[in-house]
mmCIF file of C-alpha atoms and ligand atoms in Angstrom:
data_model
loop_
_atom_site.group_PDB
_atom_site.id
_atom_site.type_symbol
_atom_site.label_atom_id
_atom_site.label_comp_id
_atom_site.label_asym_id
_atom_site.label_seq_id
_atom_site.Cartn_x
_atom_site.Cartn_y
_atom_site.Cartn_z
ATOM 1 C CA UNK P 193 84.462 9.185 95.101
ATOM 2 C CA UNK P 194 87.578 7.670 94.936
ATOM 3 C CA UNK P 195 91.092 9.708 96.058
ATOM 4 C CA UNK P 196 93.084 11.092 93.320
ATOM 5 C CA UNK P 197 94.021 8.746 89.402
ATOM 6 C CA UNK P 198 90.727 7.816 89.176
ATOM 7 C CA UNK P 199 88.562 9.514 90.360
ATOM 8 C CA UNK P 200 89.422 12.192 87.162
ATOM 9 C CA UNK P 201 90.297 8.965 85.572
ATOM 10 C CA UNK P 202 86.785 7.835 86.154
ATOM 11 C CA UNK P 203 85.202 11.493 85.185
ATOM 12 C CA UNK P 204 86.710 11.792 81.995
ATOM 13 C CA UNK P 205 86.156 8.161 81.239
ATOM 14 C CA UNK P 206 81.544 9.989 82.405
ATOM 15 C CA UNK P 207 82.822 12.226 80.010
ATOM 16 C CA UNK P 208 82.143 10.035 77.263
ATOM 17 C CA UNK P 209 79.262 9.501 75.113
ATOM 18 C CA UNK P 210 77.520 5.951 76.570
ATOM 19 C CA UNK P 211 79.652 5.917 79.341
ATOM 20 C CA UNK P 212 77.609 5.818 82.588
ATOM 21 C CA UNK P 213 78.820 6.841 85.661
ATOM 22 C CA UNK P 214 78.997 3.045 87.031
ATOM 23 C CA UNK P 215 80.328 2.599 83.013
ATOM 24 C CA UNK P 216 82.877 5.003 83.736
ATOM 25 C CA UNK P 217 84.337 3.073 87.632
ATOM 26 C CA UNK P 218 84.006 -0.350 85.970
ATOM 27 C CA UNK P 219 86.503 0.752 82.754
ATOM 28 C CA UNK P 220 88.559 2.720 84.898
ATOM 29 C CA UNK P 221 89.127 -1.063 87.442
ATOM 30 C CA UNK P 222 89.639 -2.869 84.423
ATOM 31 C CA UNK P 223 92.802 -0.033 83.517
ATOM 32 C CA UNK P 224 93.789 -0.029 87.423
ATOM 33 C CA UNK P 225 94.117 -3.831 87.187
ATOM 34 C CA UNK P 226 95.991 -4.301 83.622
ATOM 35 C CA UNK P 227 98.420 -5.452 82.241
ATOM 36 C CA UNK P 228 100.423 -2.406 81.561
ATOM 37 C CA UNK P 229 101.830 -2.619 78.306
ATOM 38 C CA UNK P 230 97.838 -3.067 77.384
ATOM 39 C CA UNK P 231 97.386 0.511 79.397
ATOM 40 C CA UNK P 232 100.172 1.949 77.033
ATOM 41 C CA UNK P 233 99.140 0.789 73.919
ATOM 42 C CA UNK P 234 95.406 2.244 74.926
ATOM 43 C CA UNK P 235 97.162 5.407 75.552
ATOM 44 C CA UNK P 236 99.163 5.448 72.474
ATOM 45 C CA UNK P 237 95.822 5.612 70.079
ATOM 46 C CA UNK P 238 94.588 7.464 71.635
ATOM 47 C CA UNK P 239 97.124 10.287 71.187
ATOM 48 C CA UNK P 240 97.566 8.739 68.000
ATOM 49 C CA UNK P 241 93.683 9.689 66.957
ATOM 50 C CA UNK P 242 94.732 12.842 68.518
ATOM 51 C CA UNK P 243 97.489 14.006 65.798
ATOM 52 C CA UNK P 244 97.405 11.767 62.748
ATOM 53 C CA UNK P 245 93.757 11.465 62.064
ATOM 54 C CA UNK P 246 92.481 15.337 60.996
ATOM 55 C CA UNK P 247 88.807 15.666 58.023
ATOM 56 C CA UNK P 248 89.365 15.471 54.748
ATOM 57 C CA UNK P 249 88.727 18.961 53.035
ATOM 58 C CA UNK P 250 86.886 17.916 50.595
ATOM 59 C CA UNK P 251 84.314 15.672 52.010
ATOM 60 C CA UNK P 252 84.771 15.952 56.073
ATOM 61 C CA UNK P 253 85.542 12.249 56.625
ATOM 62 C CA UNK P 254 87.912 11.614 58.925
ATOM 63 C CA UNK P 255 91.155 10.963 56.715
ATOM 64 C CA UNK P 256 94.768 10.805 57.242
ATOM 65 C CA UNK P 257 96.174 13.273 55.157
ATOM 66 C CA UNK P 258 94.089 16.231 53.046
ATOM 67 C CA UNK P 259 91.877 14.362 51.786
ATOM 68 C CA UNK P 260 90.623 10.188 53.145
ATOM 69 C CA UNK P 261 90.775 7.427 51.184
ATOM 70 C CA UNK P 262 87.330 7.751 49.750
ATOM 71 C CA UNK P 263 87.903 11.023 48.258
ATOM 72 C CA UNK P 264 91.726 10.250 46.822
ATOM 73 C CA UNK P 265 90.244 7.282 44.413
ATOM 74 C CA UNK P 266 90.062 8.282 41.739
ATOM 75 C CA UNK P 267 87.403 4.666 40.643
ATOM 76 C CA UNK P 268 84.651 6.135 42.062
ATOM 77 C CA UNK P 269 82.529 8.447 40.166
ATOM 78 C CA UNK P 270 82.491 11.801 40.781
ATOM 79 C CA UNK P 271 78.488 12.724 38.757
ATOM 80 C CA UNK P 272 76.757 11.276 42.531
ATOM 81 C CA UNK P 273 77.203 12.679 46.080
ATOM 82 C CA UNK P 274 76.024 11.228 48.935
ATOM 83 C CA UNK P 275 75.464 12.809 51.391
ATOM 84 C CA UNK P 276 75.689 12.387 55.292
ATOM 85 C CA UNK P 277 75.510 12.975 58.884
ATOM 86 C CA UNK P 278 78.976 11.982 60.273
ATOM 87 C CA UNK P 279 81.704 9.660 59.247
ATOM 88 C CA UNK P 280 80.531 6.937 60.792
ATOM 89 C CA UNK P 281 77.867 6.931 58.643
ATOM 90 C CA UNK P 282 79.693 6.768 55.673
ATOM 91 C CA UNK P 283 80.863 3.495 57.262
ATOM 92 C CA UNK P 284 77.602 2.296 56.941
ATOM 93 C CA UNK P 285 77.223 2.933 53.538
ATOM 94 C CA UNK P 286 80.165 1.681 52.454
ATOM 95 C CA UNK P 287 79.490 -1.110 54.091
ATOM 96 C CA UNK P 288 76.290 -1.945 51.839
ATOM 97 C CA UNK P 289 78.709 -1.799 48.400
ATOM 98 C CA UNK P 290 76.136 0.143 46.468
ATOM 99 C CA UNK P 291 77.852 2.885 46.138
ATOM 100 C CA UNK P 292 80.799 3.758 44.403
ATOM 101 C CA UNK P 293 80.129 7.513 44.235
ATOM 102 C CA UNK P 294 81.967 10.468 46.521
ATOM 103 C CA UNK P 295 80.348 11.490 49.834
ATOM 104 C CA UNK P 296 79.692 14.930 52.055
ATOM 105 C CA UNK P 297 80.102 14.841 55.398
ATOM 106 C CA UNK P 298 77.375 17.052 56.606
ATOM 107 C CA UNK P 299 79.158 17.126 60.662
ATOM 108 C CA UNK P 300 75.451 16.605 62.415
ATOM 109 C CA UNK P 301 71.606 17.222 61.083
ATOM 110 C CA UNK P 302 69.488 20.234 61.708
ATOM 111 C CA UNK P 303 68.253 20.036 65.104
ATOM 112 C CA UNK P 304 67.324 23.890 66.791
ATOM 113 C CA UNK P 305 66.589 22.247 70.048
ATOM 114 C CA UNK P 306 70.063 21.826 70.660
ATOM 115 C CA UNK P 307 70.026 24.865 69.115
ATOM 116 C CA UNK P 308 72.567 23.410 65.829
ATOM 117 C CA UNK P 309 71.149 25.617 62.404
ATOM 118 C CA UNK P 310 72.061 25.373 58.863
ATOM 119 C CA UNK P 311 75.261 27.393 59.025
ATOM 120 C CA UNK P 312 76.755 25.197 61.632
ATOM 121 C CA UNK P 313 76.584 22.810 58.861
ATOM 122 C CA UNK P 314 78.877 22.141 56.269
ATOM 123 C CA UNK P 315 76.171 22.861 53.905
ATOM 124 C CA UNK P 316 78.226 25.914 51.974
ATOM 125 C CA UNK P 317 81.321 23.877 50.955
ATOM 126 C CA UNK P 318 78.695 20.902 49.867
ATOM 127 C CA UNK P 319 76.969 23.774 47.704
ATOM 128 C CA UNK P 320 81.071 24.454 46.565
ATOM 129 C CA UNK P 321 81.476 21.114 45.323
ATOM 130 C CA UNK P 322 78.078 21.207 42.887
ATOM 131 C CA UNK P 323 78.735 24.169 41.854
ATOM 132 C CA UNK P 324 81.323 22.751 38.666
ATOM 133 C CA UNK P 325 78.792 21.221 37.102
ATOM 134 C CA UNK P 326 79.810 17.834 37.232
ATOM 135 C CA UNK P 327 77.825 16.615 39.924
ATOM 136 C CA UNK P 328 74.536 14.677 38.475
ATOM 137 C CA UNK P 329 72.948 13.075 41.426
ATOM 138 C CA UNK P 330 72.986 13.856 44.805
ATOM 139 C CA UNK P 331 72.136 10.949 47.693
ATOM 140 C CA UNK P 332 70.212 12.353 50.547
ATOM 141 C CA UNK P 333 70.502 9.691 53.274
ATOM 142 C CA UNK P 334 70.057 12.187 56.534
ATOM 143 C CA UNK P 335 70.020 9.991 59.911
ATOM 144 C CA UNK P 336 65.270 8.474 59.606
ATOM 145 C CA UNK P 337 64.811 10.451 62.555
ATOM 146 C CA UNK P 338 62.754 14.272 63.156
ATOM 147 C CA UNK P 339 66.793 16.233 62.939
ATOM 148 C CA UNK P 340 67.667 14.254 60.263
ATOM 149 C CA UNK P 341 64.355 14.756 58.240
ATOM 150 C CA UNK P 342 64.928 18.198 58.322
ATOM 151 C CA UNK P 343 67.801 18.287 57.289
ATOM 152 C CA UNK P 344 67.171 16.295 54.007
ATOM 153 C CA UNK P 345 63.940 18.897 53.427
ATOM 154 C CA UNK P 346 65.909 21.855 53.647
ATOM 155 C CA UNK P 347 68.336 20.621 51.841
ATOM 156 C CA UNK P 348 65.520 19.222 49.019
ATOM 157 C CA UNK P 349 64.711 22.732 49.097
ATOM 158 C CA UNK P 350 67.886 24.588 49.442
ATOM 159 C CA UNK P 351 68.888 23.186 46.216
ATOM 160 C CA UNK P 352 66.916 22.564 43.567
ATOM 161 C CA UNK P 353 67.599 25.286 41.896
ATOM 162 C CA UNK P 354 70.093 24.203 41.207
ATOM 163 C CA UNK P 355 68.227 21.792 38.500
ATOM 164 C CA UNK P 356 70.871 18.226 39.861
ATOM 165 C CA UNK P 357 68.967 15.529 40.388
ATOM 166 C CA UNK P 358 68.145 14.537 44.556
ATOM 167 C CA UNK P 359 66.969 11.412 45.414
ATOM 168 C CA UNK P 360 66.231 10.639 49.345
ATOM 169 C CA UNK P 361 66.654 6.496 50.944
ATOM 170 C CA UNK P 362 63.668 4.889 50.658
ATOM 171 C CA UNK P 363 61.416 4.128 53.860
ATOM 172 C CA UNK P 364 62.208 0.860 55.123
ATOM 173 C CA UNK P 365 65.101 1.905 57.804
ATOM 174 C CA UNK P 366 64.525 2.293 60.827
ATOM 175 C CA UNK P 367 62.868 5.283 62.135
ATOM 176 C CA UNK P 368 64.104 7.362 64.667
ATOM 177 C CA UNK P 369 66.890 5.041 65.008
ATOM 178 C CA UNK P 370 70.508 6.310 62.931
ATOM 179 C CA UNK P 371 71.939 4.955 59.815
ATOM 180 C CA UNK P 372 74.665 3.097 60.858
ATOM 181 C CA UNK P 373 72.535 0.877 62.985
ATOM 182 C CA UNK P 374 70.510 -0.420 60.008
ATOM 183 C CA UNK P 375 72.117 -3.220 58.851
ATOM 184 C CA UNK P 376 73.689 -3.464 55.401
ATOM 185 C CA UNK P 377 70.927 -5.867 53.319
ATOM 186 C CA UNK P 378 68.550 -3.035 55.076
ATOM 187 C CA UNK P 379 70.467 0.253 54.071
ATOM 188 C CA UNK P 380 71.584 -1.200 50.985
ATOM 189 C CA UNK P 381 67.437 -1.732 49.009
ATOM 190 C CA UNK P 382 67.292 1.944 51.385
ATOM 191 C CA UNK P 383 69.866 3.140 48.590
ATOM 192 C CA UNK P 384 68.586 0.970 45.105
ATOM 193 C CA UNK P 385 64.881 2.051 46.127
ATOM 194 C CA UNK P 386 65.884 5.933 46.711
ATOM 195 C CA UNK P 387 63.139 8.509 45.432
ATOM 196 C CA UNK P 388 64.018 11.515 43.241
ATOM 197 C CA UNK P 389 62.520 14.721 45.483
ATOM 198 C CA UNK P 390 63.499 17.400 42.585
HETATM 199 ZN ZN1 ZN K 255 86.902 12.870 51.461
#
């Protein structure tokens, strides 16, 4: 244990995802030794992201105004929605350049072990969007793991009475993983080879 400010920084860094106690200590001492201008830039970036970035009112993606860049883009097609768990998954799908429709970000996956149920996700907002009759297909692109599968099954059952084509990404994605870890080619193929589930 260190004293005061350096320990406070180590504690705060240690609360970040994927940062263990050793990394937290290493980063803290890096900051201590770094050029003051670099540290100011980092501090400014942290403050600015909280001030400026919010979640898109329509799809739940990150945005710097009411709507995200993708929802605001008139060139995207309005008849298909790709449902993902997190904003980082939107980026993963965008990198494939295979998809030109809209998105819906759930904000997680159904995970009863950690107390996350359907009501904790943006499923109600998805139903509202599907209510306008413009959407012809919903592509469920949740993560290829247990929670993602549970979420996909739930959504497929929930959406099937609406008479919209519901599809799932083709298998071939690394099982147990996260959508964002799939490379562009694999994810692009999974998109092209998606199968209709209802
Ligand atoms: Zn949006």
